[in-house]
XYZ file of C-alpha atoms in Angstrom:
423
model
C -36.546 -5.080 3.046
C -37.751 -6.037 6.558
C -36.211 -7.356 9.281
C -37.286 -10.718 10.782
C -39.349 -10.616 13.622
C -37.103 -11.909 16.372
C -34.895 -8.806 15.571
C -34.619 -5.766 17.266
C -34.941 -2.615 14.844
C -31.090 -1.463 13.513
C -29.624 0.731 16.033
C -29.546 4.779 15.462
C -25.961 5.345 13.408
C -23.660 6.589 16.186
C -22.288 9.984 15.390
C -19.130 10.486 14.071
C -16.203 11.786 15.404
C -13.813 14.320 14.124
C -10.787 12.420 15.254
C -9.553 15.049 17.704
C -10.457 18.207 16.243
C -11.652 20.946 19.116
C -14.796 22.986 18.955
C -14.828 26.636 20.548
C -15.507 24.962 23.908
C -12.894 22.597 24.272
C -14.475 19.843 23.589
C -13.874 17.271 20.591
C -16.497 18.820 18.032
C -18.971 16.183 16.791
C -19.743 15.441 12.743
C -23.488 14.738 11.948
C -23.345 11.376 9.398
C -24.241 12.419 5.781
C -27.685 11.144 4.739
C -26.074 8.800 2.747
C -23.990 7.374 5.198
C -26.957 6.950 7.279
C -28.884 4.677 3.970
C -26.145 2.605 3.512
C -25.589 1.743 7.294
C -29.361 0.876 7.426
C -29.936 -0.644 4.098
C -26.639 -3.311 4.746
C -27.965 -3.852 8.547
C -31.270 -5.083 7.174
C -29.854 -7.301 4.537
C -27.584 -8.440 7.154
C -29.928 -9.085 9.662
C -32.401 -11.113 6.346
C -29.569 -13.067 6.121
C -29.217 -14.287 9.463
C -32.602 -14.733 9.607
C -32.134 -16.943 6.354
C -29.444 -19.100 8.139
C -31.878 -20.092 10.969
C -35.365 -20.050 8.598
C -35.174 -22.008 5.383
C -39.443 -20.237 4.645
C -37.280 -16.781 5.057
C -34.389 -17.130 2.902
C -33.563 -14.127 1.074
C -30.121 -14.021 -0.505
C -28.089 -10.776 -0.598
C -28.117 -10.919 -4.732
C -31.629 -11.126 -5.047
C -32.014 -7.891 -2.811
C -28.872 -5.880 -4.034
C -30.727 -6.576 -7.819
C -34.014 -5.460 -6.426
C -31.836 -2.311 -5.084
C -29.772 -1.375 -7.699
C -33.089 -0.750 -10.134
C -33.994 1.926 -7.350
C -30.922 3.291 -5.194
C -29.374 6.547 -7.109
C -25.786 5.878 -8.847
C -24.353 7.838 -5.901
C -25.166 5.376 -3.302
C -24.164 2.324 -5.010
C -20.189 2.458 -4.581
C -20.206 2.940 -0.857
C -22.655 -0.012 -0.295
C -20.609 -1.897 -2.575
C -17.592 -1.331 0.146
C -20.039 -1.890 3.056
C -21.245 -4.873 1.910
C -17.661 -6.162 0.806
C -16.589 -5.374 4.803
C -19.346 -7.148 5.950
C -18.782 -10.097 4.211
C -21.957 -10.549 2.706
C -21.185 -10.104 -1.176
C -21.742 -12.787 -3.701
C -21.577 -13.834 -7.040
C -24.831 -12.490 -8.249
C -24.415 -9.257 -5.693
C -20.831 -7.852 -7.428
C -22.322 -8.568 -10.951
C -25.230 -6.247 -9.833
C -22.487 -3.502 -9.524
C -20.539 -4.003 -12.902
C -21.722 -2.282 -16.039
C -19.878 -0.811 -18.919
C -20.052 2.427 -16.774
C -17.724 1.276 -14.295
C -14.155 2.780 -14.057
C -12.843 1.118 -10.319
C -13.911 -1.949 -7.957
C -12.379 -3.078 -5.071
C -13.180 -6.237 -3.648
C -10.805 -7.447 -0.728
C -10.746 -10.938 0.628
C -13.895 -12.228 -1.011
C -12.717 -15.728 -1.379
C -15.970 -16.789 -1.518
C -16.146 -15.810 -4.945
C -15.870 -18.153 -7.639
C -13.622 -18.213 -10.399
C -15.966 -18.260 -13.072
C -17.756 -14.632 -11.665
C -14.607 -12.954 -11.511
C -13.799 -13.964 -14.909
C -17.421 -11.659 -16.104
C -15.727 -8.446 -14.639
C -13.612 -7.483 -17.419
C -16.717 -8.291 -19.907
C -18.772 -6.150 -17.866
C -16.648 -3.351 -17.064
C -14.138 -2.801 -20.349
C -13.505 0.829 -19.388
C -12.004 -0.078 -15.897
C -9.166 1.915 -14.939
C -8.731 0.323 -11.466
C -9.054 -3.109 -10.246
C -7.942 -4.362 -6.590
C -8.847 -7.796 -5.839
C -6.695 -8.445 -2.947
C -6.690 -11.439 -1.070
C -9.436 -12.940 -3.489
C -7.633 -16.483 -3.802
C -10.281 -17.580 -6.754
C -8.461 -15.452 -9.079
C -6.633 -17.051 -11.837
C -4.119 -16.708 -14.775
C -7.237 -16.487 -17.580
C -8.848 -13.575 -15.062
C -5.733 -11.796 -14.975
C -5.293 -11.865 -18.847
C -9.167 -11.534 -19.934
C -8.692 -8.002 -17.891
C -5.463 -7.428 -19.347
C -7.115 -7.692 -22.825
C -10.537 -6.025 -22.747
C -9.473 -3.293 -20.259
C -8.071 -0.940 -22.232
C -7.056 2.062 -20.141
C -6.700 -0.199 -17.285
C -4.297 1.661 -15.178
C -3.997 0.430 -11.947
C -4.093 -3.533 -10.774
C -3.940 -4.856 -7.350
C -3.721 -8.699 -6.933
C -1.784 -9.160 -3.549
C -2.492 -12.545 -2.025
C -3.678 -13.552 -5.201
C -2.039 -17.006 -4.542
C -2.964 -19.234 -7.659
C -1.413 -16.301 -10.399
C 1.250 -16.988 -11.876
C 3.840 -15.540 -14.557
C 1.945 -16.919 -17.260
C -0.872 -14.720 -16.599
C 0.813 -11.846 -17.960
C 2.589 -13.613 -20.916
C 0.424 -11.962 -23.603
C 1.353 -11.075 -27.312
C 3.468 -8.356 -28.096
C 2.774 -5.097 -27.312
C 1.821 -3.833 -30.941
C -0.903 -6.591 -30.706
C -4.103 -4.927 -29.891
C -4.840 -7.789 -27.505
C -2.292 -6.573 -25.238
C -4.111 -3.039 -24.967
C -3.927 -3.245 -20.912
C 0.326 -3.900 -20.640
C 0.603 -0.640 -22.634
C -1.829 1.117 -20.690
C -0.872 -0.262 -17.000
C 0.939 2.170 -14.552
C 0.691 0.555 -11.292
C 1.088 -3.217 -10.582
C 1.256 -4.843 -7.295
C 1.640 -8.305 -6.684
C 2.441 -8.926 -2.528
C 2.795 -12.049 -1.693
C 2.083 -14.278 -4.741
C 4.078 -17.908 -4.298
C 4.150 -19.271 -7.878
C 5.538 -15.406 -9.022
C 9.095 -16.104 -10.663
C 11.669 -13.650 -12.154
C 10.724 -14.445 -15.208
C 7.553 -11.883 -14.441
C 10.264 -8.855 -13.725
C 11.684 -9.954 -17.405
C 7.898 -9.843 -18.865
C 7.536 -6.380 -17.106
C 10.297 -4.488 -18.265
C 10.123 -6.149 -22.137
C 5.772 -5.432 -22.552
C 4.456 -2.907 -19.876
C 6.302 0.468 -20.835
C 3.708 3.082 -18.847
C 4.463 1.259 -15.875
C 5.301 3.521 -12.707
C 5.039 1.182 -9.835
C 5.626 -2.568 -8.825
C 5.228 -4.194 -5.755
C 6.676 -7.728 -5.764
C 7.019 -7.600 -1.719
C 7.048 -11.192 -0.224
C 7.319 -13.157 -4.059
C 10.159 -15.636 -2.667
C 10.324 -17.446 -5.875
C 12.491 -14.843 -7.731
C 16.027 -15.605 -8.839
C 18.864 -13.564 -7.856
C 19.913 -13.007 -11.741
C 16.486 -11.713 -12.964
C 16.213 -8.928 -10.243
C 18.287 -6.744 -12.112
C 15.943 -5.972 -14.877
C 13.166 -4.309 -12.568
C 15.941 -0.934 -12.811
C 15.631 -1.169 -16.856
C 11.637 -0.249 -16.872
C 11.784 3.228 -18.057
C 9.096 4.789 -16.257
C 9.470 3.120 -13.357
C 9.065 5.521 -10.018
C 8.241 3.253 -7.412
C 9.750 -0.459 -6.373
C 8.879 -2.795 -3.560
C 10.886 -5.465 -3.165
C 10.813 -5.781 0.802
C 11.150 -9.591 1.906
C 12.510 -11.029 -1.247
C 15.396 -13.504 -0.349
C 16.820 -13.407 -3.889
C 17.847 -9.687 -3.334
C 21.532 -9.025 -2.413
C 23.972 -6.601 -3.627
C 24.393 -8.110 -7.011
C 20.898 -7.066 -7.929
C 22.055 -3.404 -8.359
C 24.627 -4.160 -10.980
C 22.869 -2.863 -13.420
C 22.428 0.352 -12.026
C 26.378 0.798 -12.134
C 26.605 -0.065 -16.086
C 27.318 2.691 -18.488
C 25.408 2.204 -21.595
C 22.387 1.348 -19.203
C 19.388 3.888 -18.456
C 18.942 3.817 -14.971
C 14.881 3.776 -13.811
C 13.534 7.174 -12.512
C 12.888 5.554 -8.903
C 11.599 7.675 -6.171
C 10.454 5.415 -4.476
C 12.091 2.280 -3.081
C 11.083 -0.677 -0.368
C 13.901 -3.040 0.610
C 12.764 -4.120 4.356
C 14.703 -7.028 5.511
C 17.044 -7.340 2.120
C 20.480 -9.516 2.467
C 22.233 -6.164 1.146
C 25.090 -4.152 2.584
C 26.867 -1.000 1.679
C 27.659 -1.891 -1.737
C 23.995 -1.880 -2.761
C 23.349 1.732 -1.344
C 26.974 2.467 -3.241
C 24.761 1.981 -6.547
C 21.655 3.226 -4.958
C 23.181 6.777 -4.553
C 22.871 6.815 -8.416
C 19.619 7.246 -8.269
C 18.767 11.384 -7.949
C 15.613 11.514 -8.070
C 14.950 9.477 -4.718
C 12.852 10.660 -2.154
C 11.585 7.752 -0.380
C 13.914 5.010 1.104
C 12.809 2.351 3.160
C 15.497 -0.467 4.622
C 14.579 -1.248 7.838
C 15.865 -4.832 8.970
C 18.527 -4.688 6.256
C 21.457 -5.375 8.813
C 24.446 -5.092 7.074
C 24.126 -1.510 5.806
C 26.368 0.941 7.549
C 27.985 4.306 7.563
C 29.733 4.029 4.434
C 26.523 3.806 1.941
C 24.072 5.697 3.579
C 27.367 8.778 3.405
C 27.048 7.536 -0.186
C 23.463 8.008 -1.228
C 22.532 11.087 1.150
C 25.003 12.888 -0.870
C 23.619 12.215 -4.104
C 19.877 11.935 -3.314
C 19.671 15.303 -1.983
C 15.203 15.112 -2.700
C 15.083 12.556 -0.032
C 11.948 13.134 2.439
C 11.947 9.986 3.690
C 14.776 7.506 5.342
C 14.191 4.454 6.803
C 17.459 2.693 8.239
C 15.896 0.882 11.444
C 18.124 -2.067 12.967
C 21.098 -1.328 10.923
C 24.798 -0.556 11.568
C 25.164 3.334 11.382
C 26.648 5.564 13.789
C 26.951 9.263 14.475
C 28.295 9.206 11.350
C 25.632 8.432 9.193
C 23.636 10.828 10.903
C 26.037 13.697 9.583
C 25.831 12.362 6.120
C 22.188 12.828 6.302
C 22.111 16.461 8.121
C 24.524 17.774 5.334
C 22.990 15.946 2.203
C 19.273 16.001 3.351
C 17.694 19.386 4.138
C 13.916 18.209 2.947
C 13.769 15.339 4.824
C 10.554 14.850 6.887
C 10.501 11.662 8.021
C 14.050 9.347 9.833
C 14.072 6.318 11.476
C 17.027 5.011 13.366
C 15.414 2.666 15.486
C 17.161 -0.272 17.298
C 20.580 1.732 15.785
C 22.400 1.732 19.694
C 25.622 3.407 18.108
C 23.250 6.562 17.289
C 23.682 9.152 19.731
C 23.363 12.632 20.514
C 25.782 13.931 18.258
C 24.466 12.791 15.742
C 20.555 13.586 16.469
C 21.622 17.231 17.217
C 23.160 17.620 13.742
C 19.960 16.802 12.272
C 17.815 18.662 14.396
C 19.675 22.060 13.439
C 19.791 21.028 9.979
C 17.023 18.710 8.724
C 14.448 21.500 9.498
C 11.638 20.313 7.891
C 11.701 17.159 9.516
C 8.434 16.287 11.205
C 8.910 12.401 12.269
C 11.399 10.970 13.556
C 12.087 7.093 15.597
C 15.331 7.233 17.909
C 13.682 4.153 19.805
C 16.633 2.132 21.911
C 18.877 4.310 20.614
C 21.937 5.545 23.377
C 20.419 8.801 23.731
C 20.597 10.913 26.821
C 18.744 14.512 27.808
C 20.667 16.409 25.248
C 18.878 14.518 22.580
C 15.436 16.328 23.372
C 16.854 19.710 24.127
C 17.677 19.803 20.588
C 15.239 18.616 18.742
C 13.463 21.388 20.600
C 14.705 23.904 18.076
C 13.412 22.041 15.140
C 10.601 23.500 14.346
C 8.527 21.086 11.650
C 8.676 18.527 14.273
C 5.750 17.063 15.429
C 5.978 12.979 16.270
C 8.947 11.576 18.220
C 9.444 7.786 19.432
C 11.967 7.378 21.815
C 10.728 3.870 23.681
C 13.601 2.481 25.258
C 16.060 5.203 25.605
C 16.288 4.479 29.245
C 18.779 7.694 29.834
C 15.906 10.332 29.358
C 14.196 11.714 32.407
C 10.858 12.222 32.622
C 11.498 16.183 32.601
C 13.322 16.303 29.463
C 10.923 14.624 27.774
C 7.657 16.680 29.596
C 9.118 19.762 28.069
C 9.440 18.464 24.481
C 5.863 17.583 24.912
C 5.175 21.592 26.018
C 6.713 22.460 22.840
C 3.871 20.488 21.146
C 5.792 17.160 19.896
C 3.727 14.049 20.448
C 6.479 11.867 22.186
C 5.739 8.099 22.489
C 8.245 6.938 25.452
């Protein structure tokens, strides 16, 4: 590997930083690279820089897959994954280059927005890598239905699959044979299945889901605007199901929760759910605040929601560590709800709430005390909002931008006490 003439030698790799940690002296301590940080940086800058050279020098061409081959008959098994990722970053991978990297040893590759990448590669991975247990393709739009299924099939203990942005999948991709049919070994072995922002994604899928993949723990259908209102429903009927993303679907309202209110129903074993920007109000927390096991609850943008359901579900959920309730109706109220219901919480966000005050904020500072995050921005806060939070002693961010009622010394002494305040 040399570089062409015309280009100056790769520059020294910079040292890196410990990202704020302090050495004896004050000062922010340096980290020497790792030797093999410092081959991969060089060995990608010169294929890089061959490259370029290759783009201006038809007599100099020298394709990334013909040196990556020449490479991987050299480079120890330790150094391959990280240039894998570097070259991925740098946008330099190809066809020939990511078959270099997949052999039957293989157990994870991540390859994120290669659309360069044809169809016909991709569908070699599963071939070439049957003991795969993660797979995250993100953003690679060549991927289609027969991809999805050929890894489905030969994978085996696949366990975790990332396709977000994947736009030409559809349902059919994971419409296999039953699951006693061996060549449906990857639905019973799947656990984590994320799907942002696919187009042609129906609710058919969710139907497929919770009928084939039983090991399932979490699904991310974020952003999949094709799913009807009626199908939502059986997402809450996978039985292993711990974590649910369903931020930015239109289709979900306060219908889609029915299910959790039936009696001869087993509810899911959620712990995790994502609702940003959901047409649901308190009626859907009302059926929420079945769910015990919750510990994670994200509905910011949901605008509707108000006192009544988040009362509801803090009394029941009584694990919850994290609540996200940004731009939404609750009051002082709420904020009580939480304080009594909550004591592990570590992370709130009441953002763009105006009716929050500092009632409410004190009641959580004296009894939420692990809480170590919290985002009162534009809420109607005034100086006895800080002097309480004071006293909590796991805190350790605070947002308050446009709480325009806090002076500058309230907030300098909350800073004293070692809070990071973003005003």
């Amino acid at each position: 590997l040399r570089p062409p003439p015309s280009a100056p030698p790769p520059p020294p790799a910079a040292p890196l930083r410990s990202g704020g940690a302090m050495g004896p002296d004050g000062e922010e301590e340096v980290v020497v690279p790792s030797l093999r940080d410092i081959c991969v940086l060089q060995i990608v800058d010169l294929m890089v820089a061959n490259v370029e050279a290759g783009r201006t020098d038809f007599s100099r061409r020298a394709t990334p897959a013909r040196l990556i081959n020449e490479l991987c008959r050299l480079l120890p098994p330790f150094l391959l994954e990280p240039m894998l990722q570097a070259l991925t970053r740098r946008k330099v991978i190809t066809d020939d280059a990511l078959l270099a990297f997949c052999g039957p040893e293989r157990v994870a590759l991540r390859i994120h927005d290669a659309n360069h990448l044809r169809n016909s590669t991709l569908k070699r991975i599963a071939p070439r890598c049957p003991e795969l247990r993660v797979l995250d393709l993100t953003g690679c739009s060549q991927v289609v239905n027969a991809t999805v299924r050929s890894v489905l099939r030969e994978c085996s203990n696949l366990r975790e699959l990332f396709l977000d942005g994947c736009v030409r999948v559809t349902d059919a991709a994971f419409e296999l044979a039953g699951p006693e049919d061996e060549s449906a070994a990857g639905c019973r072995s799947l656990e984590v299945l994320s799907l942002q922002g696919l187009p042609q994604v129906t609710g058919a899928l969710v139907t497929t889901v919770q009928r084939q993949y039983f090991r399932l723990r979490c699904l991310n259908l974020a952003k999949c605007k094709q799913i009807e209102p009626a199908e939502i429903g059986h997402v809450f009927e996978c039985p292993r199901l711990e974590r649910l993303d369903l931020s930015f679907v239109d289709a979900v309202s306060d219908d889609s929760f029915d299910a959790l209110g039936r009696g001869g129903a087993p509810a899911a074993p959620l712990e995790e759910v994502h609702l940003s920007r959901c047409a649901i109000s308190d009626a859907a927390l009302l059926r929420l605040a079945a769910l015990a096991n919750l510990r994670q609850v994200r509905l910011p943008y949901c605008k509707d929601i108000g006192d009544e359901g988040v009362s509801a579900m803090a009394a029941t959920c009584s694990r919850l560590e994290l609540l996200d309730l940004k731009n939404s109706l609750i009051t002082d109220r709420a904020l009580e709800s939480i304080a009594r219901g909550c004591g592990h919480l570590r992370s709130l966000d009441v953002g763009f709430c105006p009716r929050v005050g500092d009632a409410g904020v004190a009641l959580v500072a004296s009894c939420c005390l692990e809480l170590e995050h919290a985002s009162l921005a534009w809420c109607g806060l005034t100086d006895a909002s800080p002097h309480a939070l004071m006293a909590c002693p796991s805190l350790r961010t605070l947002d308050v931008k446009g709480c325009w009622l806090l002076t500058p010394a309230a907030l300098a002494a909350l800073r004293d006490s070692g809070v990071d305040v973003a005003s």
